[in-house]
Amino acid sequence: MPNELNLKTAALEKISHLDYFNIAISVDCVIFGYDNKELNVLLIKSDLEEFSGLYSLLGDLVRPDEDLERASYRVLEDRTGMEDVYLEQVHTFGTTGRHPSGRVITTAYYSLIDVTHHKFNLNHNDLHWHAVKDIKKLAFDHKLILNTCLQRLRSQIMEHPVVFNLLQDKFSLRELQELYEAILDVKLDRRNFRKKIAVKDWLQDLNEMETNLSHRPGKLYGLKEQYKIKGTNTLA
Amino acid sequence: MPNELNLKTAALEKISHLDYFNIAISVDCVIFGYDNKELNVLLIKSDLEEFSGLYSLLGDLVRPDEDLERASYRVLEDRTGMEDVYLEQVHTFGTTGRHPSGRVITTAYYSLIDVTHHKFNLNHNDLHWHAVKDIKKLAFDHKLILNTCLQRLRSQIMEHPVVFNLLQDKFSLRELQELYEAILDVKLDRRNFRKKIAVKDWLQDLNEMETNLSHRPGKLYGLKEQYKIKGTNTLA
DNA sequence: AATTAATGTGTAATAAGTACATGTTGTGTA
DNA sequence: TACACAACATGTACTTATTACACATTAATT
């Protein structure tokens, strides 16, 4: 926070105040989607020469009159057409060398979206889903950002009912379990998984069954209304 | 006070192509200390007219050629004389109205320091320790920042051996328990606490006893070398 | 020698987590 | 129509973690 003393120090060092505005701030969104039993992330081909052939996360500079979160929502809505998505701030990356064209500090958010939602619509030909498991290298420090967000997501899912933002409104317990398995990259025991979920009391039994399967259908569940909280988890 | 005006001027000066550089970025440090069985935080009197009478966290603008973490370490070292302190990034606060003199986005770090360390030395008369429990209101959004950092600290201490950065090298289990109680603001059972700590295997029995007490002294322990990791917990 | 104040230690009860197998149901096919 | 299939639904024994709780010991002080 710039208080008197700090700015005095700056003045003594003959640093013009304008220098402090030579840093740009951006947001980067790690947009997770779930499809075909895989956790995916939305990437775009990098347009920087330095990173030609590499993909990068979706991000943008923050506008001077725009909240950090608003900026993330803007990126999300612009790129995917989705509003009211789940969004959570994870970490801010601010090493000096991280952007080749200048000083850019970026705040990373992760977001969970239901790829089957009727509003979901990619606005750009170069936007593609990539299986998180298969991503080896990304432009900038985006691999680090992705890892950090994935780690955060993993630590959230047993504590908070967030993964439902990746699913349609109705789902079977098998689908839910497959989703957990995809995110955590582990195999789970069906009975223990159900017990654990049951104890959390997140789900509403919809008294409906799966349809169009070539085997016994499972019951369908939905997330209880009270847990349908979107947006960021702002504290206190 | 005149400096804040300069800041504002700078912010307004260039609204054309420099638009995206009209945001300043700062770091704020929630510096925790432990003394007299209380968790304290280091605060300074705000010099802003808007916040006269209120205290604020220690922070500074990030310099264009400086990593975000470097900036936090600089603030810490400048204000406390301490190097190699424990520092962890918590959250970035970026709402548009949070700073009265202009657009400033701030990244909050918390830091744990041993107030008895020989290097510890406050460099400013207006710097004071305040009991976290007693803090009602702070300048800017610093109360929110403090709460967020306190919450993070609380969630860390049972998982990671971080609190030892608040203690001297040698301590008794009673002192350690009192520290946990101060941070969590709860009373703990002695036997269960010891069991929990024992299981973590963080401590080295120093084969020494407390001295100068008017009652039975306790054994002294130290943190095992392998856990003496300072600095930020950078991910993967 | 007695008092004081805090140390050090264990067990029983409950709750949570893990490993694991059998009968059931709807669909498709012979 | 009955048989095979594939996935559903469910419970128990075992281990590990958490909680609640009381008494003998030690060093300093009087």
Coordinates of C-alpha atoms in Angstrom, one line a residue, chain B:
Chain B
M1 CA -0.3 13.2 2.2
P2 CA 1.0 15.3 -0.7
N3 CA 2.4 12.1 -2.2
E4 CA -1.0 10.5 -2.6
L5 CA -2.0 13.5 -4.6
N6 CA 1.0 12.9 -6.9
L7 CA -0.2 9.3 -7.3
K8 CA -3.6 10.5 -8.3
T9 CA -2.1 13.0 -10.7
A10 CA 0.0 10.3 -12.3
A11 CA -3.0 8.1 -12.6
L12 CA -4.9 10.8 -14.4
E13 CA -2.0 12.0 -16.5
K14 CA -2.0 9.5 -19.2
I15 CA -5.3 8.1 -20.2
S16 CA -4.5 7.5 -23.9
H17 CA -2.3 4.7 -25.0
L18 CA -1.0 4.1 -21.5
D19 CA -4.4 3.1 -20.3
Y20 CA -3.4 -0.3 -19.2
F21 CA -0.6 1.1 -17.2
N22 CA -2.9 3.2 -15.1
I23 CA -3.0 0.5 -12.5
A24 CA -0.5 0.4 -9.7
I25 CA 0.3 -2.8 -8.0
S26 CA 1.4 -3.1 -4.4
V27 CA 2.1 -5.8 -1.9
D28 CA 0.7 -5.8 1.7
C29 CA 2.3 -7.9 4.4
V30 CA 0.4 -9.3 7.3
I31 CA 3.3 -9.7 9.6
F32 CA 2.4 -12.0 12.5
G33 CA 4.3 -12.1 15.7
Y34 CA 3.7 -13.9 18.9
D35 CA 4.3 -12.5 22.3
N36 CA 2.8 -12.7 25.8
K37 CA 0.5 -15.6 24.6
E38 CA -1.1 -13.4 22.0
L39 CA -1.0 -13.4 18.2
N40 CA -0.1 -10.0 17.1
V41 CA 0.2 -8.2 13.8
L42 CA 2.4 -5.3 12.9
L43 CA 0.6 -2.1 11.9
I44 CA 1.4 1.4 11.1
K45 CA -0.7 4.6 11.5
S46 CA -2.2 5.4 8.2
D47 CA -1.1 8.8 6.9
L48 CA -4.0 9.2 4.6
E49 CA -6.5 11.9 5.6
E50 CA -9.4 9.5 4.7
F51 CA -8.2 7.1 7.3
S52 CA -6.9 9.4 10.0
G53 CA -6.7 7.6 13.3
L54 CA -6.7 4.2 11.6
Y55 CA -3.9 1.7 11.3
S56 CA -2.9 -0.1 8.2
L57 CA -0.8 -3.0 7.1
L58 CA 2.7 -2.6 5.8
G59 CA 3.0 -2.5 2.1
D60 CA 4.6 -0.8 -0.8
L61 CA 4.2 -0.4 -4.5
V62 CA 5.9 -3.0 -6.6
R63 CA 8.8 -1.7 -8.6
P64 CA 8.8 -2.3 -12.4
D65 CA 11.8 -4.5 -12.2
E66 CA 11.0 -6.4 -9.0
D67 CA 9.3 -9.7 -8.5
L68 CA 6.2 -9.7 -6.4
E69 CA 7.9 -11.7 -3.7
R70 CA 11.0 -9.6 -3.8
A71 CA 8.8 -6.7 -3.1
S72 CA 7.3 -8.4 0.0
Y73 CA 10.7 -9.3 1.2
R74 CA 11.8 -5.8 0.8
V75 CA 8.9 -4.4 2.8
L76 CA 9.6 -6.9 5.5
E77 CA 13.3 -6.3 5.6
D78 CA 12.9 -2.5 5.5
R79 CA 10.4 -2.5 8.3
T80 CA 11.7 -5.2 10.6
G81 CA 15.3 -5.8 9.7
M82 CA 14.6 -9.5 9.3
E83 CA 15.8 -11.6 6.4
D84 CA 14.7 -15.1 5.5
V85 CA 11.4 -14.8 7.1
Y86 CA 8.5 -17.1 6.3
L87 CA 6.3 -15.6 3.7
E88 CA 3.3 -16.9 1.9
Q89 CA 1.1 -15.3 -0.8
V90 CA -2.5 -15.4 0.1
H91 CA -4.8 -13.4 -2.1
T92 CA -4.9 -10.5 -4.5
F93 CA -7.4 -7.7 -3.8
G94 CA -8.4 -5.8 -6.8
T95 CA -11.7 -4.0 -6.5
T96 CA -11.7 -0.6 -8.1
G97 CA -12.6 1.4 -5.1
R98 CA -10.3 0.0 -2.6
H99 CA -7.7 2.8 -2.6
P100 CA -8.9 6.4 -2.3
S101 CA -6.1 7.9 -4.3
G102 CA -6.2 5.8 -7.4
R103 CA -6.4 2.3 -8.8
V104 CA -4.1 0.1 -6.8
I105 CA -4.3 -3.7 -6.9
T106 CA -2.6 -5.4 -4.0
T107 CA -1.3 -8.9 -3.4
A108 CA -1.4 -9.9 0.3
Y109 CA 1.3 -12.0 1.9
Y110 CA 1.4 -13.2 5.4
S111 CA 4.7 -13.6 7.2
L112 CA 5.7 -15.2 10.5
I113 CA 8.5 -13.7 12.5
D114 CA 10.2 -14.4 15.8
V115 CA 10.0 -11.1 17.7
T116 CA 12.9 -12.1 19.9
H117 CA 15.3 -12.6 17.0
H118 CA 18.4 -10.5 17.4
K119 CA 17.9 -8.9 14.0
F120 CA 14.4 -7.8 14.7
N121 CA 14.2 -4.1 14.9
L122 CA 11.4 -1.8 14.1
N123 CA 12.5 1.0 11.9
H124 CA 9.7 3.5 12.5
N125 CA 8.2 5.0 15.6
D126 CA 4.7 4.5 14.3
L127 CA 5.1 0.8 13.9
H128 CA 3.4 -1.2 16.6
W129 CA 2.2 -4.7 17.4
H130 CA -1.5 -5.1 17.9
A131 CA -3.3 -8.1 19.2
V132 CA -5.2 -9.6 16.3
K133 CA -8.2 -10.3 18.6
D134 CA -8.6 -6.6 19.4
I135 CA -8.4 -5.2 15.9
K136 CA -11.8 -3.9 14.9
K137 CA -11.1 -1.6 12.0
L138 CA -8.3 -0.9 9.7
A139 CA -7.6 1.5 6.8
F140 CA -8.4 0.5 3.3
D141 CA -9.7 -3.0 3.0
H142 CA -7.0 -4.1 5.4
K143 CA -9.3 -5.7 7.8
L144 CA -10.5 -8.0 5.1
I145 CA -6.9 -8.8 4.1
L146 CA -6.1 -9.5 7.7
N147 CA -9.0 -11.8 8.1
T148 CA -8.2 -13.7 4.9
C149 CA -4.6 -14.2 6.0
L150 CA -5.6 -15.3 9.5
Q151 CA -7.9 -17.8 8.0
R152 CA -5.1 -19.1 5.8
L153 CA -2.7 -19.3 8.7
R154 CA -5.2 -21.2 10.7
S155 CA -5.7 -23.7 8.0
Q156 CA -2.0 -24.2 7.5
I157 CA -0.8 -24.9 11.0
M158 CA -2.1 -28.4 11.5
E159 CA -0.9 -29.4 8.1
H160 CA 2.5 -27.8 7.9
P161 CA 5.2 -26.9 10.4
V162 CA 5.0 -23.1 9.9
V163 CA 4.3 -21.8 13.4
F164 CA 7.8 -22.5 14.5
N165 CA 8.8 -19.3 12.7
L166 CA 7.0 -17.5 15.4
L167 CA 8.9 -19.2 18.2
Q168 CA 12.5 -19.1 19.4
D169 CA 14.7 -22.1 18.6
K170 CA 14.0 -23.9 21.9
F171 CA 10.5 -24.2 23.3
S172 CA 8.5 -26.4 25.6
L173 CA 5.4 -28.3 24.5
R174 CA 3.3 -26.0 26.7
E175 CA 4.6 -22.9 24.9
L176 CA 3.9 -24.6 21.6
Q177 CA 0.4 -25.4 22.7
E178 CA -0.2 -21.9 23.9
L179 CA 0.8 -20.7 20.5
Y180 CA -1.6 -22.9 18.8
E181 CA -4.3 -21.8 21.2
A182 CA -3.6 -18.2 20.5
I183 CA -3.7 -18.7 16.7
L184 CA -6.8 -20.8 16.7
D185 CA -8.5 -18.9 19.5
V186 CA -9.5 -22.2 21.2
K187 CA -8.5 -24.1 24.3
L188 CA -6.8 -27.5 23.5
D189 CA -6.5 -30.6 25.6
R190 CA -2.9 -31.2 26.6
R191 CA -2.7 -34.9 26.1
N192 CA -4.5 -34.9 22.8
F193 CA -2.4 -31.9 21.6
R194 CA 0.8 -33.7 22.4
K195 CA -0.3 -36.9 20.7
K196 CA -1.2 -35.0 17.6
I197 CA 2.2 -33.2 17.5
A198 CA 4.1 -36.4 18.3
V199 CA 2.5 -38.2 15.3
K200 CA 3.8 -35.5 13.0
D201 CA 7.3 -36.1 14.0
W202 CA 8.3 -32.5 13.5
L203 CA 10.2 -32.0 16.8
Q204 CA 13.6 -32.8 18.0
D205 CA 14.0 -33.6 21.7
L206 CA 16.9 -31.3 22.8
N207 CA 17.5 -33.1 26.1
E208 CA 17.2 -29.8 27.9
M209 CA 14.8 -28.4 30.4
E210 CA 13.2 -25.1 30.9
T211 CA 14.9 -23.0 33.6
N212 CA 13.9 -20.2 36.0
L213 CA 10.4 -21.3 36.6
S214 CA 8.8 -21.6 40.0
H215 CA 7.4 -25.0 39.2
R216 CA 8.3 -28.2 37.5
P217 CA 10.1 -27.3 34.2
G218 CA 9.2 -28.9 30.9
K219 CA 11.5 -30.5 28.3
L220 CA 12.7 -28.3 25.5
Y221 CA 12.2 -29.1 21.9
G222 CA 13.3 -27.7 18.6
L223 CA 12.0 -28.1 15.0
K224 CA 13.9 -30.8 13.1
E225 CA 16.3 -29.4 10.6
Q226 CA 14.6 -30.9 7.6
Y227 CA 11.5 -28.8 8.3
K228 CA 13.3 -25.5 8.6
I229 CA 12.1 -24.2 5.3
K230 CA 11.7 -20.5 5.0
G231 CA 10.3 -18.3 2.2
T232 CA 7.2 -18.8 0.2
N233 CA 5.7 -22.1 -0.6
T234 CA 5.9 -22.1 -4.4
L235 CA 4.0 -24.8 -6.1
A236 CA 5.1 -27.5 -8.4

